[in-house]
Structures are given as C-alpha cells and as structure tokens.
Amino acid sequence: MNPVTSFLVGVCLLASTGALYLGAPYVALLFFALGVLIALSLKMANAWEKYVILRLGKLQSVKGAGLFAIIPIIDSVVAIIDVRIQTTAFNAAEALTRDTVPVNVDAIIFWHVDDAEKAALAITHYREAIDRVAQTSLREMIGASMLASLLSERKEADALLKDVIARKTAAWGISVSSVEIRDVAIPVALQDAMSRQAQAEREKQARVILGSAEVAIAGRFVEAADMYAGHPAALQLRAMNIIYETTKERGATVLIPSTMIDSLNPPATMERPARVERRASGPVVAMSKVAA
C-alpha cells in the first residue's frame, strides 16, 4: 500500500472510530466501508513502474507513474513491471568452439522492458526467459566461432550476441541495450601451448625485422663503397675520422695495420709501385747499351 492510500485509509478508520465513540454506528460503518474501498481501489505507480490491469480477464489498461483508481473485484493488477535497465549475468561452462576447444565464458546483458503489456501477457516469467535465451545464444555463438576470433574479436562477438538475443526477446517487449563478454577461460594446458606459440611468433617477427635491417644496412654499405671508389679522398677522410673517434678515450692504445696506414695516404701508395717499376727497368736499359 502506498503512502497516500495508507494516509486516507487511516483517516477513514479514525473517523469511523470517532463516530462509533459518539454513538453513531451507521456513520462509523460508512467511514469503515469508505476506508476499505480506498484501500482496494486507489493505487500509485512510481516513475519506473508500469501496472498492467485486467478487467474481467481482459486487458483494461497499462498505468504509468502517479495515482489511479481501479474498480475492486472487477479490476485486478496482474503485473507490476519495472522499466528500468536491468542486468543479468550468465555463463557457458565447457562449451566447445568451432575448433573443438572447451572454454568457459562469462557474460552480462543489459536490458529493459520496452512494452509492459507484452512482458506481462506474452510470457510467464520474462526474467527467467531472458537468462535461458542468453545462455543458449552464447553457446550457439561459441560453437560457431574459432577460439582465436573469440579471444581477439571481443567487440564483434558482443555485437553478434546482442543482435541474436534482441531478435529472440523482441516478441516479449524486451529491448537489449548491450551484451558484454567479461571473461573467456581456456584449459591450463592450452594456455601453455598458446604461450609458446606466441613466443615463437614474436621470435619469428624479430628475426624477420633483423633480416630486413641487415638487407638495408648492406645496401647502404654498397652505396658507400661505390661513392668511396669514385672519391679516394673521401675514403681517406673517413679512415682518419675512424682513428680520431677511436683515440678520443683517454689512455687508449691503437694498433694500426700497415695496410690501413697505406689507405691513409693513397698518393704514396700509388707512387711505391711506380718506383719499383723504374728500378727494375734501369738495368735492362744499361745492358742494352752494352750489347750495342
């Protein structure tokens, strides 16, 4: 009984008691009957409630927020529907995916009653029906999905599950706001195998990246070699810069091979074979003069 009805009934009972005390039994009976009539007929619905009223077994009306009156005995309130957003948690235990992997999936559905008349008259217990439909739809979705897609494409699975449940519950006046998969649990042995697979994939990717870097570096070296071949002075400056970078550290000792010293002075290196050639040709000329 709502506060307004309780107050009016209390006033009628007090008036009936006062009239009986003053010796007016008929007036007291009248106030008592009025109080009973108010208690049976005056109803009040909250802002989030819908009252479904039948009159002689037929739908009379659906009342919303505020005060309203019904005819006692003839009218009856068969359902009080809460139209606020409701949440229902459901799960699927040991459900097989398309690639025959057993998984345990926990999900939650957000829904509300969109049509109070259908929710009261089209189905017996709409809350239990939503739970059953959600579980069945979840198992169907798991059976049609691969494990990899179920783990990686969570948003797509949520949207698919929402559409399936919404189609099934639309006839009951239920509107589904969203469905969210909270957890997908797989066997421990499979977790280890997937961990090793992921590690192997990461190592493979790292090796591919390293190989690509080696190819790029080799290409740069080829370009540098071509440039140094056409500019010996640039190669000499580069060699001197390498030695300078090496000797920047205090107390460093550098051992330079003779071939590297020659590379620091290309003109001298080119003159040395020429001198050797001139020395070798001198005696030959002398001997030719003697023979003449």
XYZ file of C-alpha atoms in Angstrom:
292
model
C 0.000 0.000 0.000
C 1.345 3.377 -0.999
C 1.712 6.290 1.477
C -1.227 8.281 0.080
C -3.604 5.345 0.293
C -2.375 4.495 3.775
C -2.983 8.038 4.952
C -6.522 8.179 3.564
C -7.354 4.764 4.989
C -6.023 5.866 8.366
C -8.176 8.988 8.320
C -11.271 6.938 7.484
C -10.540 4.478 10.293
C -10.049 7.292 12.788
C -13.307 8.892 11.660
C -15.076 5.557 11.978
C -13.697 5.081 15.472
C -14.767 8.589 16.497
C -18.254 8.138 15.129
C -18.573 4.838 16.962
C -17.422 6.502 20.172
C -20.030 9.258 19.711
C -22.743 6.677 19.305
C -23.239 6.867 15.541
C -22.737 3.275 14.367
C -24.059 3.878 10.856
C -21.674 6.749 10.283
C -18.846 4.627 11.664
C -19.786 1.813 9.297
C -19.857 4.260 6.394
C -16.354 5.537 7.129
C -15.092 1.999 7.587
C -16.504 0.952 4.201
C -15.004 4.046 2.615
C -11.593 3.162 4.047
C -11.827 -0.375 2.694
C -12.881 0.952 -0.733
C -9.936 3.367 -0.825
C -7.514 0.614 0.181
C -8.757 -1.645 -2.620
C -9.145 0.920 -5.396
C -6.551 3.686 -5.000
C -3.133 2.774 -6.406
C 0.049 4.711 -7.048
C 2.800 3.793 -9.517
C 6.358 5.053 -9.234
C 8.159 6.670 -12.153
C 9.858 3.383 -13.112
C 6.803 1.153 -12.781
C 4.014 0.060 -15.109
C 0.797 -1.525 -13.771
C -0.947 -3.994 -16.069
C -4.679 -4.075 -15.245
C -7.202 -6.679 -16.346
C -10.963 -6.169 -16.194
C -12.920 -9.414 -16.055
C -9.965 -11.263 -17.564
C -9.386 -8.832 -20.436
C -6.710 -6.199 -20.748
C -8.125 -2.933 -19.482
C -5.094 -0.617 -19.415
C -1.447 -0.150 -18.515
C -0.989 2.610 -15.947
C 2.160 4.618 -15.524
C 3.545 6.923 -12.828
C 1.050 8.649 -10.497
C -2.241 7.928 -8.696
C -5.006 5.958 -10.360
C -8.089 4.042 -9.272
C -9.432 0.642 -10.196
C -12.790 -0.986 -9.589
C -12.424 -3.554 -6.808
C -13.271 -7.165 -7.620
C -13.832 -6.320 -11.318
C -10.335 -4.962 -11.968
C -7.122 -6.646 -10.923
C -3.456 -5.716 -11.175
C -1.782 -8.784 -12.688
C 1.759 -7.430 -13.050
C 3.936 -4.578 -11.899
C 6.680 -4.126 -14.459
C 9.962 -2.389 -13.685
C 11.038 -0.498 -16.815
C 14.492 0.460 -15.560
C 17.616 -1.031 -17.137
C 18.299 -4.461 -15.673
C 21.459 -6.574 -15.691
C 21.605 -10.346 -15.961
C 24.834 -12.317 -15.634
C 25.065 -15.621 -17.485
C 27.755 -18.079 -18.482
C 28.531 -21.103 -20.613
C 30.642 -23.817 -18.979
C 32.718 -26.280 -21.008
C 31.322 -25.052 -24.309
C 33.142 -26.262 -27.431
C 34.333 -23.767 -30.011
C 34.335 -24.455 -33.736
C 37.866 -25.871 -33.464
C 36.745 -28.169 -30.575
C 38.380 -26.286 -27.701
C 36.437 -26.295 -24.390
C 36.049 -22.813 -22.925
C 34.224 -21.200 -20.015
C 32.678 -17.861 -20.958
C 31.138 -15.317 -18.581
C 28.980 -12.512 -19.943
C 26.482 -9.894 -18.828
C 23.445 -8.470 -20.609
C 21.870 -5.042 -20.133
C 18.149 -4.938 -20.968
C 14.903 -3.180 -20.132
C 11.187 -3.723 -20.672
C 10.078 -1.704 -23.670
C 6.458 -2.933 -23.784
C 4.957 -3.754 -20.377
C 1.845 -5.308 -21.938
C 3.845 -7.923 -23.870
C 6.122 -8.613 -20.915
C 3.114 -9.353 -18.707
C 0.895 -11.226 -21.153
C 3.161 -12.792 -23.810
C 5.397 -14.785 -21.452
C 5.107 -16.199 -17.960
C 8.423 -15.183 -16.344
C 10.321 -12.861 -18.627
C 13.356 -12.598 -16.312
C 13.962 -16.351 -16.349
C 13.314 -16.457 -20.090
C 15.972 -13.807 -20.736
C 18.503 -15.802 -18.730
C 17.733 -19.002 -20.649
C 17.809 -17.302 -24.040
C 21.097 -15.577 -23.224
C 22.764 -18.841 -22.225
C 21.513 -20.658 -25.318
C 22.599 -17.850 -27.640
C 26.021 -17.716 -26.002
C 26.572 -21.439 -26.568
C 25.455 -21.137 -30.180
C 27.859 -18.249 -30.751
C 30.753 -20.141 -29.148
C 30.055 -23.223 -31.276
C 30.158 -21.121 -34.458
C 33.359 -19.228 -33.570
C 37.023 -20.144 -33.656
C 38.970 -19.753 -30.429
C 41.308 -17.150 -31.924
C 38.428 -14.943 -33.097
C 36.639 -15.363 -29.772
C 39.710 -14.096 -27.929
C 40.743 -11.293 -30.281
C 37.452 -10.060 -31.754
C 35.592 -9.447 -28.498
C 33.586 -6.432 -29.704
C 32.338 -8.258 -32.791
C 31.249 -11.189 -30.616
C 29.410 -8.803 -28.268
C 27.553 -7.186 -31.153
C 26.621 -10.546 -32.692
C 25.346 -11.878 -29.376
C 23.326 -8.705 -28.765
C 21.595 -8.962 -32.148
C 20.719 -12.629 -31.653
C 19.256 -12.101 -28.175
C 17.405 -8.949 -29.248
C 15.657 -10.796 -32.088
C 14.517 -13.561 -29.746
C 13.222 -11.246 -26.984
C 11.571 -8.600 -29.173
C 8.270 -10.520 -29.107
C 8.228 -10.279 -25.293
C 8.552 -6.497 -25.221
C 12.191 -6.688 -24.107
C 14.832 -4.360 -25.538
C 18.503 -5.357 -25.252
C 20.880 -2.438 -24.706
C 24.194 -4.274 -24.839
C 25.933 -7.572 -24.180
C 29.474 -7.751 -22.833
C 31.683 -10.835 -22.587
C 33.598 -10.461 -19.349
C 35.946 -13.452 -19.421
C 36.969 -16.342 -21.651
C 38.739 -19.096 -19.707
C 40.618 -21.847 -21.538
C 42.328 -25.003 -20.151
C 45.738 -24.568 -18.490
C 47.476 -26.956 -20.901
C 46.184 -24.977 -23.842
C 47.313 -21.736 -22.202
C 50.898 -23.074 -22.089
C 50.742 -24.137 -25.721
C 49.370 -20.751 -26.779
C 52.090 -19.011 -24.769
C 54.797 -20.980 -26.552
C 53.174 -20.279 -29.896
C 53.022 -16.557 -29.173
C 56.685 -16.576 -28.113
C 57.659 -18.374 -31.317
C 55.709 -15.856 -33.374
C 57.479 -12.975 -31.624
C 60.894 -14.561 -32.237
C 59.997 -15.104 -35.884
C 58.941 -11.490 -36.242
C 62.134 -10.321 -34.546
C 64.253 -12.390 -36.948
C 62.344 -11.013 -39.931
C 62.898 -7.451 -38.717
C 66.596 -8.170 -38.092
C 66.985 -9.637 -41.593
C 65.290 -6.591 -43.124
C 67.657 -4.337 -41.187
C 70.683 -6.334 -42.405
C 69.499 -6.001 -46.008
C 69.069 -2.242 -45.596
C 72.499 -1.894 -43.965
C 74.140 -3.949 -46.720
C 72.529 -1.734 -49.323
C 73.895 1.355 -47.599
C 77.364 -0.223 -47.483
C 77.218 -0.908 -51.216
C 76.266 2.716 -51.874
C 79.101 3.910 -49.623
C 81.595 1.615 -51.379
C 80.563 2.964 -54.778
C 80.947 6.526 -53.525
C 84.366 5.864 -51.946
C 85.561 4.125 -55.146
C 84.997 7.307 -57.086
C 86.388 9.603 -54.354
C 89.592 8.230 -52.719
C 89.989 11.408 -50.685
C 86.639 10.792 -49.024
C 87.802 7.291 -48.049
C 90.979 8.773 -46.577
C 88.993 11.303 -44.537
C 86.686 8.566 -43.313
C 89.639 6.432 -42.189
C 91.160 9.369 -40.344
C 87.837 10.077 -38.678
C 87.593 6.456 -37.508
C 91.047 6.728 -35.922
C 90.080 10.000 -34.254
C 86.898 8.513 -32.829
C 88.887 5.549 -31.550
C 91.557 7.661 -29.812
C 89.161 10.085 -28.093
C 89.156 7.920 -24.960
C 91.996 8.812 -22.596
C 94.756 6.229 -22.356
C 93.630 4.318 -25.446
C 96.218 2.400 -27.482
C 95.560 1.856 -31.163
C 97.393 -0.708 -33.299
C 97.119 0.238 -36.958
C 97.936 -2.376 -39.655
C 100.281 -1.289 -42.416
C 97.542 -1.646 -44.983
C 95.449 0.842 -43.062
C 98.378 3.273 -42.939
C 98.683 2.989 -46.694
C 94.973 3.747 -47.028
C 95.544 6.991 -45.153
C 97.993 8.150 -47.854
C 96.764 6.924 -51.254
C 99.278 9.027 -53.334
C 102.232 7.415 -51.564
C 100.723 4.019 -52.108
C 100.362 4.733 -55.795
C 103.946 6.074 -56.102
C 105.531 2.973 -54.478
C 104.781 0.555 -57.366
C 105.979 3.177 -59.827
C 109.377 3.419 -58.102
C 109.750 -0.310 -58.055
C 108.958 -0.422 -61.753
C 111.593 2.252 -62.533
C 114.234 0.438 -60.531
C 113.529 -2.791 -62.362
C 113.742 -1.168 -65.788
C 117.151 0.564 -65.134
C 119.480 -2.438 -65.511
C 117.664 -3.600 -68.569
C 118.462 -0.303 -70.331
C 122.130 -0.498 -69.260
C 122.510 -3.994 -70.551
C 121.009 -2.995 -73.854
C 123.604 -0.230 -74.192
C 126.457 -2.644 -73.528
C 125.135 -5.036 -76.076
C 125.050 -2.242 -78.621
